[in-house]
Tab-separated table of C-alpha atoms in Angstrom:
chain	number	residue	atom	x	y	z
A	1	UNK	CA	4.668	15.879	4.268
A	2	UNK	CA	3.680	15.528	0.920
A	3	UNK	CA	0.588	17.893	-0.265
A	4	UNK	CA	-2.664	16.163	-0.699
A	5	UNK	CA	-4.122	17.325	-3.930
A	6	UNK	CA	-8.053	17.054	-4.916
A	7	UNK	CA	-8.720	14.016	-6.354
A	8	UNK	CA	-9.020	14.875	-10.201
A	9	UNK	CA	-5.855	16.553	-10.197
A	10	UNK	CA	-2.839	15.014	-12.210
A	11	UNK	CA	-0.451	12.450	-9.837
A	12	UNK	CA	3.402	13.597	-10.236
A	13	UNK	CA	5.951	11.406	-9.004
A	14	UNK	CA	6.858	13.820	-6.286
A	15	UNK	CA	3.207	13.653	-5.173
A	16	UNK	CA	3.102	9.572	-5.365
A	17	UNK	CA	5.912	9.660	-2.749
A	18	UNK	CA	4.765	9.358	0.594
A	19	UNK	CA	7.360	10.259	3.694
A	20	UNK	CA	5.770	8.416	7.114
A	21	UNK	CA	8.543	10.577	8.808
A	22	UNK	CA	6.364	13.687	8.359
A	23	UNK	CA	2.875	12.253	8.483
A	24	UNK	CA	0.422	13.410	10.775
A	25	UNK	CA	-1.269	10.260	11.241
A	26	UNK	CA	1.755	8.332	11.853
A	27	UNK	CA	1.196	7.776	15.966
A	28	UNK	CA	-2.090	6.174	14.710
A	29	UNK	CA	-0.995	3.584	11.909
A	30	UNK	CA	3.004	3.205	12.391
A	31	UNK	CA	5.492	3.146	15.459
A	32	UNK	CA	6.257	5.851	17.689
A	33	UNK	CA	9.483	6.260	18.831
A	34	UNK	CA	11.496	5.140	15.669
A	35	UNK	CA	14.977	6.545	15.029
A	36	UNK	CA	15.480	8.938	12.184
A	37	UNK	CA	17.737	6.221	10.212
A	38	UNK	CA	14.859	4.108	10.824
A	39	UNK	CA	11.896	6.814	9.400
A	40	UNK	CA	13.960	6.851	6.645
A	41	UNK	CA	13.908	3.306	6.020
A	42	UNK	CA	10.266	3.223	6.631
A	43	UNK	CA	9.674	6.333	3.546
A	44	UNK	CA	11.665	4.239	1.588
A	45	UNK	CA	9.111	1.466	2.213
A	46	UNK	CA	6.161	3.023	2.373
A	47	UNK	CA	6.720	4.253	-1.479
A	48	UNK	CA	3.078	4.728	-3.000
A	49	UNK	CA	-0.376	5.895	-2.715
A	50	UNK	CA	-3.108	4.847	-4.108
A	51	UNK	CA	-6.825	6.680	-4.325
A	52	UNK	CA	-10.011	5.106	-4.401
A	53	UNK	CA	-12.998	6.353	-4.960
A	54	UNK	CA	-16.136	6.750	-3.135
A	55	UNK	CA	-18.091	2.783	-3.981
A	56	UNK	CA	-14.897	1.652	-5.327
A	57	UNK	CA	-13.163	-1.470	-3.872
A	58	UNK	CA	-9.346	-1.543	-2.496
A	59	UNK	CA	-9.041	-5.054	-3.164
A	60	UNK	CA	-11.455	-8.489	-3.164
A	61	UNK	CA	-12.442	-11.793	-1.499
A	62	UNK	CA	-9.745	-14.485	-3.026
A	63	UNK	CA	-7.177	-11.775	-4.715
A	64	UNK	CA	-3.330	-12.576	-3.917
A	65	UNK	CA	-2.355	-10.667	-0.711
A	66	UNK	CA	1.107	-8.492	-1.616
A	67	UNK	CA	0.353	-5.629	0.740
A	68	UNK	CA	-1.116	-3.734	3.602
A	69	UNK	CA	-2.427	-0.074	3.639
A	70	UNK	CA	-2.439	2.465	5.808
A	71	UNK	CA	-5.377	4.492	5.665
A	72	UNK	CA	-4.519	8.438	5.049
A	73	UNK	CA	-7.294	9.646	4.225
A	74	UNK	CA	-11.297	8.134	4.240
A	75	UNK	CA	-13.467	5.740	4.853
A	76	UNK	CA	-13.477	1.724	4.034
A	77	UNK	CA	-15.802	-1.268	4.940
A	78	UNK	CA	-14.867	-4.677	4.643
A	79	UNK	CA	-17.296	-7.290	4.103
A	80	UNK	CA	-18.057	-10.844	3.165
A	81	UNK	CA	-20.574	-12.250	0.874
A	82	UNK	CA	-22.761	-14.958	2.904
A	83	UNK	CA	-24.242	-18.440	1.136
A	84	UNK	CA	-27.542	-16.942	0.568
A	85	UNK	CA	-25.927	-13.746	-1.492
A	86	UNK	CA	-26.453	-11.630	0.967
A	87	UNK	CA	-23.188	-9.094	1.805
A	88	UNK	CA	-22.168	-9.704	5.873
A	89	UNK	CA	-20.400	-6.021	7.141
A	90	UNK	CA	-17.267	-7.221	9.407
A	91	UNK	CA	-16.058	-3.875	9.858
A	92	UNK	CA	-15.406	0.071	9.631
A	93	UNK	CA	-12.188	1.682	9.231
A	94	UNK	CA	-11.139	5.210	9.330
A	95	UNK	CA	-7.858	7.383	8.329
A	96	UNK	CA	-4.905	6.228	10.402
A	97	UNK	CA	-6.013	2.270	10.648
A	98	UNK	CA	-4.960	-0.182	8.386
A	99	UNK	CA	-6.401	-2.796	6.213
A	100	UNK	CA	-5.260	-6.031	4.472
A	101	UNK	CA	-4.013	-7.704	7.290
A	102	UNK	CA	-6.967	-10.305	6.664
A	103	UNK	CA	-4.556	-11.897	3.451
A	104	UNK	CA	-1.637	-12.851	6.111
A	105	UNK	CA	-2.630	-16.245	6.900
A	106	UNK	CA	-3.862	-17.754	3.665
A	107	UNK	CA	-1.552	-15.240	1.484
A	108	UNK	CA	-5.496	-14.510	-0.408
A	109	UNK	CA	-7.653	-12.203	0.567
A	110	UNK	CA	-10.492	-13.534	2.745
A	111	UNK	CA	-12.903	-9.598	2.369
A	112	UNK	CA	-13.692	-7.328	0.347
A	113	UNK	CA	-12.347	-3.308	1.323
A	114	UNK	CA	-14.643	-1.247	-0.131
A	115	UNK	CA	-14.417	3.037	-0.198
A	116	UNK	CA	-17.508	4.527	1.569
A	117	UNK	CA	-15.815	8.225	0.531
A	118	UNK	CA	-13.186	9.198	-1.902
A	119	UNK	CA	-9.942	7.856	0.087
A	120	UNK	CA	-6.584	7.757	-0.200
A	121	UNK	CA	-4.104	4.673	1.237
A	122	UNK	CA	0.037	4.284	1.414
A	123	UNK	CA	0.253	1.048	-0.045
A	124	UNK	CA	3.272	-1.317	2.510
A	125	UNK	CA	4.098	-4.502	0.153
A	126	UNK	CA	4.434	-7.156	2.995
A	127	UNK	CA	7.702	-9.118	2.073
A	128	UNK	CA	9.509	-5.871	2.418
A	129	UNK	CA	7.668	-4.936	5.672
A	130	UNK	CA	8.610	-8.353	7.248
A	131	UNK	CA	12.615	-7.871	6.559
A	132	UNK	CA	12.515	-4.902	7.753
A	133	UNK	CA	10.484	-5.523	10.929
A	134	UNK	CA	12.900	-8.644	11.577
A	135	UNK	CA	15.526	-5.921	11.355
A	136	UNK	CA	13.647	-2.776	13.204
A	137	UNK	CA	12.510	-4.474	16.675
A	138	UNK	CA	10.280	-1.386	17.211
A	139	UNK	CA	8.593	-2.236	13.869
A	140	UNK	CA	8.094	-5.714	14.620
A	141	UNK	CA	6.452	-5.030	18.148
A	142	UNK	CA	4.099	-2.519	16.905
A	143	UNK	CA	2.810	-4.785	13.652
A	144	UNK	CA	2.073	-7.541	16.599
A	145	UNK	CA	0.337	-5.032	18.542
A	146	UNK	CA	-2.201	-3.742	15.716
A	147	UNK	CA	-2.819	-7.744	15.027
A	148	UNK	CA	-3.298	-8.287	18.840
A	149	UNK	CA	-6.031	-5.360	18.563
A	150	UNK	CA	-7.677	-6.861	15.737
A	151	UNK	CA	-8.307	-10.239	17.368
A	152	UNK	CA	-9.884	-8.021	20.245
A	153	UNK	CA	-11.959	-5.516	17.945
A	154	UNK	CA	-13.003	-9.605	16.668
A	155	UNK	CA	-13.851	-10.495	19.798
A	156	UNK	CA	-15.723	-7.251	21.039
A	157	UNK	CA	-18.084	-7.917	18.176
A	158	UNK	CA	-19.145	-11.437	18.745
A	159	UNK	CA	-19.802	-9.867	22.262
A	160	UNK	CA	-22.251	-7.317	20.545
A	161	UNK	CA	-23.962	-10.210	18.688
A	162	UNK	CA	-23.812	-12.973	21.422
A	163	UNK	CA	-25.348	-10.564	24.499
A	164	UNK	CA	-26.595	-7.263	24.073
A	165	UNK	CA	-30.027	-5.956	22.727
A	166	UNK	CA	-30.318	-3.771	20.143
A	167	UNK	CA	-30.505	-0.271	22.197
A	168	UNK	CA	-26.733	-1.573	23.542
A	169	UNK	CA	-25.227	-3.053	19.969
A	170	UNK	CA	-26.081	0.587	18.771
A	171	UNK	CA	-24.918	2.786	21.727
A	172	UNK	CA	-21.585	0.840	21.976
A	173	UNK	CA	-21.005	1.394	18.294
A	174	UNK	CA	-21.910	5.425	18.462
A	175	UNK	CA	-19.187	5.408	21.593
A	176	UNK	CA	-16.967	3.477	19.462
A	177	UNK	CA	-17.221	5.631	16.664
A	178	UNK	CA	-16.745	8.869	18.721
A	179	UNK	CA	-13.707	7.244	20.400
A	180	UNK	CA	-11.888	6.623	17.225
A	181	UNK	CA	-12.889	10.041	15.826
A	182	UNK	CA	-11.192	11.719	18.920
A	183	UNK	CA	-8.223	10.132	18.702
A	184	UNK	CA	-7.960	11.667	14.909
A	185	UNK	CA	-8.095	14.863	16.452
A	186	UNK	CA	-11.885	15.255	15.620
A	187	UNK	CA	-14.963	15.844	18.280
A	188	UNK	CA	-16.143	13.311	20.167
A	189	UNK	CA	-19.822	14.567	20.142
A	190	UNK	CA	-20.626	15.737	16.081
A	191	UNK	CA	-19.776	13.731	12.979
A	192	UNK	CA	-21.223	11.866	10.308
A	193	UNK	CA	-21.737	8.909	9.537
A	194	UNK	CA	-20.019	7.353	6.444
A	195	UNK	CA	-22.020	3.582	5.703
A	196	UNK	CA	-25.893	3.532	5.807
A	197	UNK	CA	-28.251	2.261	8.193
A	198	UNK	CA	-28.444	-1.128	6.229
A	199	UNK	CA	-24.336	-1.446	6.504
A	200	UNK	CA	-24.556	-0.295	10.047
A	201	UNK	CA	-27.386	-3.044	10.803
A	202	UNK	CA	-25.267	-5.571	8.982
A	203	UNK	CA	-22.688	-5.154	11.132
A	204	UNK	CA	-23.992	-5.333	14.575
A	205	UNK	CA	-26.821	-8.352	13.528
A	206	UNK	CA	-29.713	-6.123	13.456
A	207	UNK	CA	-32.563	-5.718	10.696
A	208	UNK	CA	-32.673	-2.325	9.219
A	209	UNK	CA	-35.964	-1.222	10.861
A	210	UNK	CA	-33.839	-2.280	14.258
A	211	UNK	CA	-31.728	0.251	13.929
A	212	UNK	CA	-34.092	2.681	12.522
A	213	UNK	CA	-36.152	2.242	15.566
A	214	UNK	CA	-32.855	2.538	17.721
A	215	UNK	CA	-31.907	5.652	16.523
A	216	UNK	CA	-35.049	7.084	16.654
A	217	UNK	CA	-35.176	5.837	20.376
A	218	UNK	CA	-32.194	7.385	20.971
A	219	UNK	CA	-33.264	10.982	19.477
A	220	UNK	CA	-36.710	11.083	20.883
A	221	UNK	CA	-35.167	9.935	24.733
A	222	UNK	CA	-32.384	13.408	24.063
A	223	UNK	CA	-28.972	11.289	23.840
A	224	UNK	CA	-28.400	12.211	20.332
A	225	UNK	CA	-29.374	14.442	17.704
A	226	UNK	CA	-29.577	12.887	14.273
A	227	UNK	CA	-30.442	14.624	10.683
A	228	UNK	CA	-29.665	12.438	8.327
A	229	UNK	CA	-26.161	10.801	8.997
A	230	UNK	CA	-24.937	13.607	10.840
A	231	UNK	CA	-24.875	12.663	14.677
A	232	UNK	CA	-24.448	15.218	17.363
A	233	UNK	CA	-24.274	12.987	20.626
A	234	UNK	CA	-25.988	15.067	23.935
A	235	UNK	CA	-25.820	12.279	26.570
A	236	UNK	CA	-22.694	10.565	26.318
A	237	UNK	CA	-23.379	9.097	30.017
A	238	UNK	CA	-27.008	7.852	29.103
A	239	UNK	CA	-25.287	5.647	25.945
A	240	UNK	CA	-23.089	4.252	28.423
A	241	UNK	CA	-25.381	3.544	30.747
A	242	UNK	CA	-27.888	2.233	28.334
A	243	UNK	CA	-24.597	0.003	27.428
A	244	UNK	CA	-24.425	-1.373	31.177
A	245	UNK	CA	-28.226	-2.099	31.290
A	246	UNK	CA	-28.699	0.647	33.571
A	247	UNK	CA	-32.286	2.178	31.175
């Protein structure tokens, strides 16, 4: 795999290239179980990287959709701006998930991606990704898979804003977050958070002092410690039972 260098350092060709075949996060973002011929075909693909800094945006509302990314490294948002001006959050991603597949439909972009951290993303241009899908059955299956989650993740959020309180938006987010987190290979009970309270409140429907209260709930009650954005969670049971209306 090629070496990740810090972010200020010059890009070389050789660094630019990015093999999926030797990736670390490729179970996450691409197929398992792919041939070697087929890897190959896929670093062939796969044939840039692009780094964005912390604030900066990946791509916006109403650009021409070319490409997806795979997320290698970082932290994104996506969100929409509303009628009134105000910016709605419609999601958080994280290293090994991928973004852009909003563009598919309408070939334009339909969200902004924005960087919450100094990130780095292996840009897939989408005409080549389709050929080679139609030719790679693997390929094709997993690409329908990731959309088919999508459309769920969609659905599990108009669940948060269409039934739960507060206290259960919030918990259900923190289990989310510590869920995806795990599966990087990270703890499930200590991390930070990258977007702010406002961003977080944005995105489950809830004013700011909501979730300030929430957490602060949530600290004073002993199922998480919080200073600042770092969250250590102690009562991964109480969240979920405060998520089946059990407290």
């Amino acid at each position: 795999m090629a070496r990740i260098l810090p972010l200020n350092q010059d890009i070389t060709l050789s660094v630019i290239k990015t093999a999926c075949s030797g990736c670390n996060l490729r179970e996450l973002c691409l197929p398992y179980g792919l041939s070697l011929e087929e890897l190959e075909r896929l670093d062939d693909l796969v044939s840039t990287r692009r780094r964005i800094k912390r604030g900066d945006h990946l791509y916006r509302v109403s650009e021409p959709f070319d490409a997806i990314y795979a997320i290698r490294s970082g932290f994104f948002k996506t969100d929409v701006l509303l009628e009134d001006g105000r910016e709605q959050v419609t999601g958080f991603q994280m290293a090994g998930e991928l973004l852009g597949l909003d563009g598919i439909s309408t070939e334009y972009h339909t969200c902004n991606a924005i960087a919450l951290e100094d990130s780095e993303v292996c840009s897939i241009p989408f005409n080549r990704l389709e050929q080679l899908s139609r030719e790679i059955h693997t390929l094709q299956h997993h690409f329908h898979k990731v959309m088919s989650r999508e459309i769920v993740r969609d659905h599990g959020v108009m669940m948060l804003l269409g039934t739960m309180r507060a206290e259960e938006r919030l918990a259900t987010f923190l289990l989310n977050l510590s869920q995806r987190f795990t599966a990087r290979g990270f703890s499930h009970a200590e991390f930070n958070l990258r977007m702010t309270r406002e961003e977080i409140g944005s995105y489950l429907g809830l004013k700011l002092e909501t979730v300030s209260r929430a957490f602060s709930r949530f600290h004073d009650e002993g199922y998480i410690a919080v200073q600042q954005k770092h969250i250590r969670i102690l009562d991964v049971d109480g969240l979920k039972a405060m998520m089946s209306h059990r407290v």
